[in-house]
Coordinates of C-alpha atoms in Angstrom, one line a residue:
M1039 CA 0.1 0.1 -0.1
N1040 CA 1.2 3.7 -0.6
S1041 CA -1.1 5.4 1.9
D1042 CA 1.9 7.3 3.3
A1043 CA 3.2 8.7 0.0
Q1044 CA 2.9 12.5 -0.6
T1045 CA -0.1 13.6 -2.3
Y1046 CA -1.0 16.9 -3.9
T1047 CA -4.1 19.1 -4.2
L1048 CA -4.7 20.5 -7.8
T1049 CA -5.5 24.0 -8.8
D1050 CA -6.5 24.9 -12.3
L1051 CA -4.9 28.1 -13.3
G1052 CA -7.6 28.6 -15.8
V1053 CA -7.9 30.0 -19.0
V1054 CA -9.7 33.0 -20.8
N1055 CA -12.1 33.3 -23.6
G1056 CA -12.1 29.6 -24.0
G1057 CA -8.5 29.2 -24.9
T1058 CA -5.6 27.3 -23.6
A1059 CA -2.8 28.0 -21.0
Q1060 CA 0.7 26.3 -20.1
A1061 CA 2.8 26.8 -17.0
A1062 CA 6.5 27.0 -17.6
A1063 CA 7.9 27.6 -14.0
I1064 CA 7.5 28.4 -10.4
N1065 CA 9.5 30.3 -7.9
L1066 CA 10.1 30.2 -4.2
N1067 CA 7.2 32.5 -3.4
G1068 CA 4.8 30.3 -5.4
Q1069 CA 4.7 32.8 -8.4
I1070 CA 4.2 31.1 -11.8
T1071 CA 4.7 32.1 -15.3
G1072 CA 3.8 30.5 -18.7
T1073 CA 1.8 31.3 -21.7
A1074 CA -2.2 31.7 -22.1
T1075 CA -4.5 32.6 -24.8
T1076 CA -5.3 36.4 -24.4
A1077 CA -8.5 37.9 -23.5
S1078 CA -9.4 38.8 -26.8
G1079 CA -9.1 35.2 -27.9
I1080 CA -6.7 36.2 -30.6
G1081 CA -3.1 35.3 -29.9
Y1082 CA -1.3 34.5 -26.8
D1083 CA 0.8 36.3 -24.2
A1084 CA 3.1 35.4 -21.4
F1085 CA 1.6 35.6 -17.8
L1086 CA 2.5 36.0 -14.3
Y1087 CA 0.3 34.1 -11.7
S1088 CA 0.7 35.6 -8.3
G1089 CA -1.7 35.5 -5.1
G1090 CA -4.4 33.6 -7.5
V1091 CA -4.4 36.2 -9.9
Q1092 CA -3.2 35.8 -13.6
Q1093 CA -1.6 39.0 -14.9
D1094 CA -1.2 39.3 -18.9
L1095 CA 2.3 40.6 -19.3
G1096 CA 1.6 41.8 -22.9
N1097 CA 3.9 41.8 -25.8
L1098 CA 6.3 43.7 -28.0
G1099 CA 3.4 44.2 -30.6
G1100 CA 2.8 40.5 -31.6
V1101 CA 2.5 37.5 -29.4
S1102 CA 4.7 36.6 -26.2
T1103 CA 5.6 33.6 -24.1
G1104 CA 6.9 33.4 -20.5
N1105 CA 9.5 30.8 -20.2
A1106 CA 11.3 31.4 -16.7
L1107 CA 11.1 33.6 -13.6
N1108 CA 13.1 34.4 -10.4
D1109 CA 12.2 34.5 -7.0
S1110 CA 11.4 38.6 -7.4
G1111 CA 8.9 37.6 -9.9
D1112 CA 11.1 38.7 -12.8
V1113 CA 10.1 37.1 -16.0
A1114 CA 12.1 36.1 -19.1
G1115 CA 10.6 35.1 -22.3
G1116 CA 10.3 36.2 -26.2
S1117 CA 8.0 38.3 -28.1
S1118 CA 7.4 38.9 -31.6
L1119 CA 7.3 42.5 -33.0
I1120 CA 4.4 44.3 -34.5
T1121 CA 6.5 45.7 -37.3
V1122 CA 8.0 42.5 -38.3
S1123 CA 6.0 39.6 -37.2
T1124 CA 8.7 37.1 -38.1
T1125 CA 11.4 38.7 -35.7
N1126 CA 11.4 37.8 -32.2
H1127 CA 13.2 39.6 -29.3
P1128 CA 14.1 38.4 -25.9
F1129 CA 12.3 40.1 -22.8
L1130 CA 12.7 40.8 -19.3
F1131 CA 9.4 41.4 -17.4
K1132 CA 10.5 43.6 -14.2
D1133 CA 8.9 46.5 -12.1
D1134 CA 5.7 45.9 -14.1
T1135 CA 7.4 46.7 -17.4
L1136 CA 8.1 44.6 -20.2
L1137 CA 11.6 45.4 -21.2
D1138 CA 12.9 44.7 -24.8
L1139 CA 16.4 43.3 -24.6
G1140 CA 16.9 43.8 -28.1
L1141 CA 19.2 41.9 -30.7
P1142 CA 23.1 42.3 -31.1
A1143 CA 24.4 43.4 -34.7
G1144 CA 23.9 40.7 -37.1
M1145 CA 21.0 38.7 -35.1
K1146 CA 17.6 37.9 -36.5
N1147 CA 15.6 36.7 -33.8
G1148 CA 16.1 35.6 -30.0
V1149 CA 14.3 34.4 -27.0
A1150 CA 15.0 34.0 -23.4
F1151 CA 15.0 30.7 -21.5
G1152 CA 16.1 31.4 -18.0
V1153 CA 16.8 34.1 -15.6
N1154 CA 18.5 34.2 -11.9
N1155 CA 17.9 36.3 -8.9
S1156 CA 20.6 38.7 -10.2
D1157 CA 18.6 39.1 -13.4
Q1158 CA 20.9 37.5 -15.6
V1159 CA 19.2 36.1 -18.5
V1160 CA 20.2 33.2 -21.0
G1161 CA 18.7 32.0 -24.2
Q1162 CA 19.2 31.7 -28.0
L1163 CA 19.9 34.1 -30.7
T1164 CA 19.8 33.3 -34.4
A1165 CA 21.3 34.5 -37.6
G1166 CA 21.5 33.6 -41.2
P1167 CA 18.9 32.7 -43.8
R1168 CA 15.8 30.5 -43.0
R1169 CA 17.2 27.2 -44.2
Q1170 CA 20.9 27.9 -43.0
T1171 CA 19.9 29.3 -39.4
V1172 CA 22.9 29.3 -37.1
S1173 CA 21.9 29.7 -33.1
F1174 CA 24.1 31.3 -30.4
G1175 CA 23.5 30.7 -26.7
F1176 CA 23.8 34.0 -24.9
L1177 CA 24.2 35.4 -21.6
W1178 CA 22.7 38.8 -21.1
Q1179 CA 23.4 41.0 -18.0
N1180 CA 23.3 44.7 -17.5
G1181 CA 22.3 45.4 -21.0
V1182 CA 25.3 43.5 -22.5
Y1183 CA 25.0 40.4 -24.7
M1184 CA 27.7 37.6 -24.2
D1185 CA 28.1 34.6 -26.8
L1186 CA 28.7 31.5 -24.8
G1187 CA 30.5 29.6 -27.7
T1188 CA 29.9 26.1 -28.6
L1189 CA 31.2 22.6 -28.2
G1190 CA 32.8 22.6 -31.7
G1191 CA 29.7 22.9 -33.9
S1192 CA 27.9 25.7 -35.2
N1193 CA 24.7 25.9 -32.9
T1194 CA 24.0 26.4 -29.1
T1195 CA 21.1 27.1 -26.9
A1196 CA 21.2 28.2 -23.3
L1197 CA 18.4 27.0 -21.3
A1198 CA 18.8 27.8 -17.7
I1199 CA 21.1 29.6 -15.2
N1200 CA 21.4 29.3 -11.3
D1201 CA 22.4 31.9 -8.7
A1202 CA 26.1 31.1 -9.1
G1203 CA 26.1 32.0 -12.8
Q1204 CA 26.3 28.4 -14.1
I1205 CA 24.4 27.7 -17.4
V1206 CA 23.3 24.8 -18.8
G1207 CA 21.6 23.8 -22.3
S1208 CA 22.7 22.1 -25.7
S1209 CA 25.3 22.7 -28.2
A1210 CA 26.5 21.1 -31.3
T1211 CA 29.7 19.2 -31.4
A1212 CA 32.4 18.7 -34.3
T1213 CA 30.9 15.2 -34.9
G1214 CA 27.3 16.6 -35.7
A1215 CA 25.7 15.5 -32.4
S1216 CA 24.2 17.9 -29.9
D1217 CA 25.3 17.3 -26.4
A1218 CA 24.2 18.8 -23.0
F1219 CA 26.7 21.4 -21.8
L1220 CA 27.8 23.3 -18.6
W1221 CA 29.0 26.8 -18.9
Q1222 CA 30.8 28.2 -15.9
N1223 CA 33.6 31.1 -15.6
G1224 CA 33.7 31.4 -19.2
V1225 CA 34.4 27.6 -20.1
M1226 CA 31.8 25.4 -21.7
T1227 CA 31.9 21.6 -20.9
D1228 CA 30.6 18.7 -22.8
L1229 CA 28.5 16.6 -20.2
G1230 CA 28.2 13.7 -22.6
T1231 CA 25.5 11.0 -23.1
F1232 CA 24.5 7.8 -21.6
P1233 CA 26.9 5.0 -22.6
G1234 CA 26.2 4.4 -26.2
G1235 CA 24.0 7.2 -26.5
F1236 CA 23.6 9.6 -29.2
G1237 CA 22.8 13.3 -28.2
S1238 CA 21.6 14.9 -25.0
S1239 CA 20.3 18.3 -23.7
A1240 CA 20.5 19.9 -20.1
T1241 CA 17.4 21.8 -19.5
A1242 CA 17.7 22.8 -15.6
I1243 CA 20.4 23.4 -13.0
N1244 CA 19.6 24.0 -9.3
D1245 CA 21.7 26.2 -6.8
L1246 CA 23.7 23.0 -5.9
G1247 CA 25.0 22.6 -9.4
E1248 CA 22.9 19.6 -10.0
I1249 CA 21.8 19.2 -13.5
V1250 CA 18.7 17.5 -15.2
G1251 CA 18.0 17.0 -19.0
S1252 CA 17.7 14.2 -21.5
S1253 CA 19.9 11.8 -23.2
G1254 CA 20.0 9.2 -26.2
T1255 CA 20.3 5.7 -24.8
A1256 CA 22.6 2.9 -26.4
N1257 CA 22.3 1.8 -29.8
F1258 CA 20.2 5.1 -30.8
G1259 CA 17.7 4.1 -28.2
P1260 CA 14.9 6.5 -27.1
A1261 CA 15.8 9.5 -24.8
H1262 CA 15.7 9.3 -21.1
A1263 CA 15.7 11.8 -18.4
F1264 CA 18.9 12.1 -16.4
F1265 CA 20.2 13.5 -13.2
R1266 CA 23.8 14.8 -12.9
R1267 CA 25.6 15.3 -9.7
N1268 CA 29.3 15.5 -9.0
G1269 CA 29.9 14.4 -12.5
V1270 CA 27.7 11.3 -12.5
M1271 CA 24.9 11.3 -15.1
T1272 CA 22.0 9.0 -13.7
D1273 CA 19.3 7.4 -15.9
L1274 CA 15.9 8.1 -14.4
G1275 CA 14.2 5.5 -16.7
V1276 CA 10.6 5.8 -17.8
L1277 CA 7.2 5.0 -16.4
P1278 CA 6.0 1.4 -16.8
G1279 CA 4.4 1.0 -20.3
F1280 CA 6.0 4.4 -21.6
N1281 CA 9.1 4.6 -24.1
S1282 CA 10.8 7.9 -23.5
S1283 CA 11.3 10.5 -20.8
S1284 CA 12.6 14.2 -20.4
A1285 CA 13.3 16.1 -17.4
A1286 CA 12.3 19.6 -17.2
A1287 CA 13.2 21.2 -13.7
V1288 CA 15.1 20.1 -10.6
N1289 CA 14.8 21.9 -6.9
N1290 CA 17.4 22.1 -4.4
S1291 CA 16.2 18.8 -2.7
A1292 CA 16.9 16.8 -6.0
A1293 CA 13.3 16.3 -6.9
V1294 CA 13.1 16.3 -10.6
V1295 CA 10.0 16.7 -12.7
G1296 CA 9.2 16.2 -16.4
S1297 CA 7.5 14.0 -18.7
C1298 CA 7.1 10.4 -20.2
A1299 CA 5.8 9.5 -23.6
T1300 CA 4.9 6.5 -25.6
V1301 CA 6.1 5.4 -29.2
G1302 CA 5.1 8.4 -31.5
Y1303 CA 4.1 10.4 -28.5
K1304 CA 0.6 9.1 -28.5
T1305 CA 0.2 9.1 -24.6
V1306 CA 2.4 11.6 -22.6
R1307 CA 2.2 11.8 -18.7
A1308 CA 4.0 14.0 -16.0
F1309 CA 6.2 12.5 -13.6
L1310 CA 7.9 13.4 -10.3
Y1311 CA 11.2 11.6 -9.6
Q1312 CA 12.2 11.7 -5.9
N1313 CA 14.2 9.4 -3.5
G1314 CA 15.0 7.0 -6.6
V1315 CA 11.5 6.4 -7.7
M1316 CA 9.6 7.8 -10.8
T1317 CA 6.0 8.3 -10.0
D1318 CA 3.2 9.3 -12.5
L1319 CA 1.8 12.7 -11.1
N1320 CA -1.7 11.5 -12.3
R1321 CA -1.4 8.8 -9.3
L1322 CA -0.8 11.6 -6.8
I1323 CA -3.7 14.2 -7.5
P1324 CA -7.1 13.3 -5.6
G1325 CA -9.8 11.5 -7.1
T1326 CA -11.9 14.5 -7.1
A1327 CA -9.5 15.9 -9.9
G1328 CA -12.2 15.0 -12.3
S1329 CA -11.1 14.8 -16.0
W1330 CA -7.6 15.9 -15.5
I1331 CA -4.9 14.4 -17.3
L1332 CA -1.4 15.9 -16.2
Q1333 CA 0.8 15.6 -19.3
S1334 CA 3.7 17.6 -18.5
A1335 CA 5.5 19.0 -15.4
T1336 CA 7.8 21.9 -16.1
G1337 CA 8.6 23.3 -12.9
I1338 CA 9.1 22.6 -9.3
N1339 CA 10.1 24.8 -6.3
D1340 CA 11.8 24.1 -2.9
A1341 CA 8.3 23.9 -1.2
G1342 CA 7.6 20.9 -3.4
E1343 CA 5.1 23.0 -5.5
I1344 CA 4.9 21.7 -9.2
V1345 CA 3.5 23.3 -12.3
G1346 CA 2.7 21.8 -15.8
S1347 CA 0.0 21.6 -18.4
G1348 CA -2.6 19.1 -19.2
T1349 CA -6.1 18.5 -20.4
T1350 CA -9.1 18.7 -18.5
N1351 CA -12.4 18.0 -20.3
G1352 CA -10.3 17.9 -23.6
F1353 CA -9.1 21.4 -23.0
Q1354 CA -5.3 22.5 -22.4
H1355 CA -4.9 24.1 -18.9
A1356 CA -2.1 24.8 -16.9
F1357 CA -2.0 23.5 -13.4
L1358 CA -0.5 24.0 -10.0
L1359 CA 0.1 21.0 -7.5
T1360 CA 0.6 21.8 -3.8
P1361 CA 1.8 19.1 -1.4
A1362 CA -1.2 17.9 0.9
T1363 CA -1.0 18.2 4.5
G1364 CA -3.7 15.7 5.1
P1365 CA -5.4 12.9 3.2
T1366 CA -6.8 13.3 -0.1
V1367 CA -9.3 11.1 -2.0
P1368 CA -7.1 8.9 -3.8
A1369 CA -7.0 8.5 -7.6
A1370 CA -9.0 5.9 -9.4
P1371 CA -7.1 2.7 -9.6
V1372 CA -5.4 2.0 -13.0
G1373 CA -4.2 -1.2 -14.6
V1374 CA -7.3 -3.1 -14.0
A1375 CA -7.4 -6.5 -15.5
T1376 CA -9.2 -9.8 -15.4
V1377 CA -8.2 -13.4 -15.6
S1378 CA -11.2 -15.7 -16.3
G1379 CA -11.3 -19.4 -15.5
N1380 CA -13.8 -22.2 -14.6
G1381 CA -16.3 -20.5 -12.2
L1382 CA -14.2 -17.7 -11.3
V1383 CA -12.9 -14.4 -12.4
T1384 CA -9.9 -12.8 -10.8
V1385 CA -9.4 -8.9 -11.1
N1386 CA -6.2 -7.4 -10.5
W1387 CA -4.9 -3.6 -10.4
Q1388 CA -2.1 -1.2 -9.4
A1389 CA -2.0 0.2 -6.2
S1390 CA -3.2 3.9 -5.8
V1391 CA -1.1 6.3 -3.9
G1392 CA -2.6 7.3 -0.6
A1393 CA -5.2 4.4 -0.6
A1394 CA -6.0 2.5 2.6
S1395 CA -8.2 -0.1 1.1
Y1396 CA -10.2 -1.1 -2.1
N1397 CA -13.7 -1.7 -3.1
V1398 CA -14.6 -4.2 -6.1
K1399 CA -17.6 -3.7 -8.0
R1400 CA -19.5 -5.9 -10.7
A1401 CA -22.2 -5.2 -13.3
T1402 CA -23.7 -7.2 -16.2
S1403 CA -23.2 -4.0 -18.5
S1404 CA -20.3 -2.0 -18.9
A1405 CA -22.5 1.0 -18.2
G1406 CA -23.5 -0.4 -15.0
P1407 CA -25.4 -0.1 -12.5
F1408 CA -22.3 -1.5 -10.7
A1409 CA -22.9 -3.4 -7.3
T1410 CA -20.3 -3.6 -4.6
I1411 CA -19.1 -7.1 -4.1
A1412 CA -16.2 -6.6 -1.9
T1413 CA -15.0 -4.2 0.6
G1414 CA -12.0 -3.0 2.6
L1415 CA -9.5 -5.1 0.5
T1416 CA -5.8 -4.4 1.4
A1417 CA -4.4 -6.1 -1.4
T1418 CA -4.6 -5.2 -5.1
R1419 CA -6.2 -8.8 -6.1
F1420 CA -9.7 -10.0 -5.8
T1421 CA -11.1 -13.7 -6.9
D1422 CA -14.9 -13.6 -7.6
N1423 CA -16.3 -17.0 -7.2
A1424 CA -19.9 -16.2 -7.4
V1425 CA -20.2 -16.1 -11.0
V1426 CA -22.1 -18.3 -13.7
N1427 CA -20.0 -19.9 -16.5
C1428 CA -20.7 -18.4 -19.9
T1429 CA -22.0 -15.0 -18.6
T1430 CA -20.0 -11.7 -19.2
Y1431 CA -19.3 -9.7 -16.3
Y1432 CA -17.8 -6.2 -16.0
Y1433 CA -15.6 -5.2 -12.9
A1434 CA -14.5 -1.7 -11.8
V1435 CA -12.4 -1.0 -8.4
S1436 CA -12.3 2.2 -6.4
A1437 CA -9.7 3.2 -3.9
V1438 CA -10.6 4.3 -0.4
N1439 CA -9.0 6.2 2.6
S1440 CA -10.0 8.6 5.5
A1441 CA -10.9 11.3 3.0
G1442 CA -13.3 9.0 1.0
A1443 CA -13.5 6.8 -2.1
S1444 CA -12.2 7.5 -5.5
P1445 CA -14.2 7.4 -8.6
N1446 CA -14.5 3.9 -10.3
S1447 CA -11.7 2.7 -12.4
A1448 CA -12.4 2.0 -16.2
A1449 CA -14.5 -1.1 -16.3
V1450 CA -13.0 -4.4 -17.6
L1451 CA -14.8 -7.5 -18.7
G1452 CA -14.5 -10.9 -17.4
N1453 CA -16.1 -14.0 -18.9
P1454 CA -15.9 -17.2 -16.8
Q1455 CA -16.3 -20.7 -18.6
G1456 CA -16.4 -24.2 -17.6
I1457 CA -14.3 -26.9 -19.3
P1458 CA -16.4 -27.3 -22.7
A1459 CA -17.9 -30.6 -23.9
A1460 CA -15.5 -32.3 -26.7
P1461 CA -16.3 -32.1 -30.3
G1462 CA -18.2 -34.9 -31.9
N1463 CA -18.6 -36.9 -35.2
L1464 CA -15.1 -36.0 -36.6
T1465 CA -14.8 -37.0 -40.1
A1466 CA -11.7 -36.8 -42.6
A1467 CA -12.1 -37.1 -46.4
R1468 CA -10.0 -36.9 -49.5
N1469 CA -10.3 -33.2 -51.1
T1470 CA -10.7 -34.8 -54.7
N1471 CA -11.6 -31.1 -56.1
P1472 CA -8.0 -30.0 -57.7
N1473 CA -7.1 -26.6 -56.1
L1474 CA -3.8 -24.7 -57.0
F1475 CA -3.8 -22.9 -53.5
L1476 CA -4.4 -26.3 -51.3
G1477 CA -2.5 -28.8 -53.2
S1478 CA -3.1 -32.4 -51.9
A1479 CA -5.7 -31.8 -49.2
I1480 CA -8.2 -33.4 -46.5
N1481 CA -11.6 -32.0 -45.5
L1482 CA -12.3 -32.4 -41.8
A1483 CA -15.7 -31.8 -40.3
W1484 CA -17.2 -32.0 -36.8
R1485 CA -19.9 -31.3 -34.5
N1486 CA -19.5 -28.5 -31.9
N1487 CA -21.0 -29.7 -28.5
A1488 CA -19.6 -26.8 -26.6
S1489 CA -22.3 -24.3 -27.2
T1490 CA -21.3 -20.7 -26.4
C1491 CA -19.1 -21.6 -23.6
S1492 CA -15.6 -21.9 -25.5
T1493 CA -13.4 -19.7 -27.3
A1494 CA -11.6 -21.9 -29.7
V1495 CA -11.3 -25.0 -31.3
Q1496 CA -7.8 -26.9 -31.6
I1497 CA -6.9 -29.3 -34.4
E1498 CA -4.1 -31.8 -34.1
R1499 CA -2.7 -34.0 -36.6
S1500 CA -0.4 -37.1 -36.8
T1501 CA 1.2 -39.3 -39.4
D1502 CA 1.2 -42.6 -37.1
G1503 CA -2.1 -42.0 -35.1
V1504 CA -0.2 -41.9 -31.7
H1505 CA 2.0 -38.8 -31.8
F1506 CA -0.1 -35.8 -32.4
A1507 CA 0.8 -32.1 -32.8
L1508 CA -1.2 -29.0 -32.8
L1509 CA -2.1 -27.8 -36.3
V1510 CA -4.2 -25.1 -36.0
T1511 CA -6.4 -23.1 -33.7
L1512 CA -9.7 -21.9 -35.0
G1513 CA -12.8 -20.0 -33.8
S1514 CA -15.1 -21.5 -31.5
I1515 CA -18.0 -21.6 -34.0
Q1516 CA -16.2 -23.2 -37.0
T1517 CA -17.0 -27.0 -37.6
S1518 CA -14.9 -27.7 -41.0
Y1519 CA -11.3 -27.1 -42.0
T1520 CA -9.3 -28.0 -45.1
D1521 CA -5.7 -29.2 -44.5
G1522 CA -3.7 -28.5 -47.6
F1523 CA -0.4 -29.0 -49.1
L1524 CA 0.0 -32.7 -47.7
N1525 CA 2.3 -35.5 -49.0
S1526 CA 0.1 -37.4 -51.6
R1527 CA -0.7 -40.9 -50.8
T1528 CA 0.1 -40.4 -47.1
R1529 CA -2.5 -41.3 -44.3
Y1530 CA -2.9 -38.2 -41.7
Y1531 CA -4.7 -38.8 -38.4
Y1532 CA -6.6 -35.9 -36.8
R1533 CA -8.4 -35.2 -33.6
V1534 CA -10.2 -32.0 -32.3
R1535 CA -10.9 -30.5 -28.9
A1536 CA -12.4 -27.2 -27.6
Q1537 CA -11.0 -24.5 -25.7
S1538 CA -12.3 -22.1 -23.1
T1539 CA -11.0 -20.0 -20.2
G1540 CA -12.2 -22.7 -18.1
G1541 CA -9.9 -25.2 -19.5
L1542 CA -9.5 -27.7 -22.7
S1543 CA -12.0 -30.4 -23.3
G1544 CA -11.4 -33.9 -23.9
Y1545 CA -10.5 -35.1 -27.5
S1546 CA -13.1 -35.9 -30.2
N1547 CA -13.0 -39.4 -32.0
I1548 CA -9.7 -39.8 -34.3
A1549 CA -10.4 -39.6 -38.0
S1550 CA -7.9 -40.3 -41.0
A1551 CA -7.8 -40.1 -44.5
V1552 CA -5.2 -40.6 -47.4
A1553 CA -4.1 -37.5 -49.0
P1554 CA -5.0 -37.7 -52.5

């Protein structure tokens, strides 16, 4: 059981005018920055969320994005210009003013990705034609830009800076790869990759110099999130059932947040990695969170507050997770599955964080109504023996603690079946109709005695009538089969039996024929 694990209360940061919102970072004081649809519903702007109020930070004439903030609430990001919509400038929002940081000579675009408590800003500048763009990682302070250099290639992006002035990001190497780097005291160091991996990127650094990001794995494998401390890069792995992961933020207690994805990014889920364990954040929010799916976690402060974005009722919203001081209603169990047998259905599920016990419910329709058939279960497994063979049942599980019961899990099907009756009247006859696609063949036919309480039919074949091997498995309602491409003038023997979740029937009679 995980009843003592930290859970979180969820705050929807909201959207305006039916738009969308994404949170990027949170500071020590609980202030949040990100990007949201504007009140007009046209375009989007950076925002600062403070004291329950979401402030639109405006833009430099076009649209803007909020990417980072420091503990004073100063926000760094990028904005397009009204005069040239394809041009973007880095900005710093400070003292209620959006300051255009401009561009150094020769640069066409820029965006800020990080800012520390000294208002040192880092990000990326670009130059060159569209198809031959070159990027430069920069440090901006007191109105002056500094080029951070590269790892030997032609492109660099600076993504974060801590209060010691250490900067991390990614930079192209002379070999063509793009690796994570640490820049300090004017020196850029290649942080490398996991053994055998290709390419990496560092996305965040805390005040202790601990770094997180993602790296390719061996044999061009999918990227995994990493945590780097004292020169050692640790693979944080992935959530069960997921293919890749990336870390977005780390606090001074080495708690890491990010996201995991399946192949093709068809499913993305936010994670928290702490004390050596990666947990799906959706398992740590209360069951009262409704339709929320937390997809990405992008910021965490030293109080353990987490921000990110996800969907609720199908719309993209920004969220804030606050560590709960008492029990919250657990999330609905996931991973619910059944194993059906003869006169029984066994239900299994994954443990829900914060759950003290579980209730199992059953219905004869996926839409319910569900009746509770077991309560107070402390294990994540239950066997239902009060079932009738050849009947379809649907099962759901809820998690319970002192705060209440979660919603029901997704319903899963169970179909208990007894051992079916053996097929009868098996016959075998030469196939005298020439058939190019079957060659020399034998026709088989039998009677199905198992009614609906079976899932398949197995046909076995032998050339001596003693030693049989499985030939084919057919659907439960099939009563004939043609065995083709046989050796002409050879006698073949056959027997058939029915299969169900309750077991295998006895064999039919043995029938034989000589292949034509």
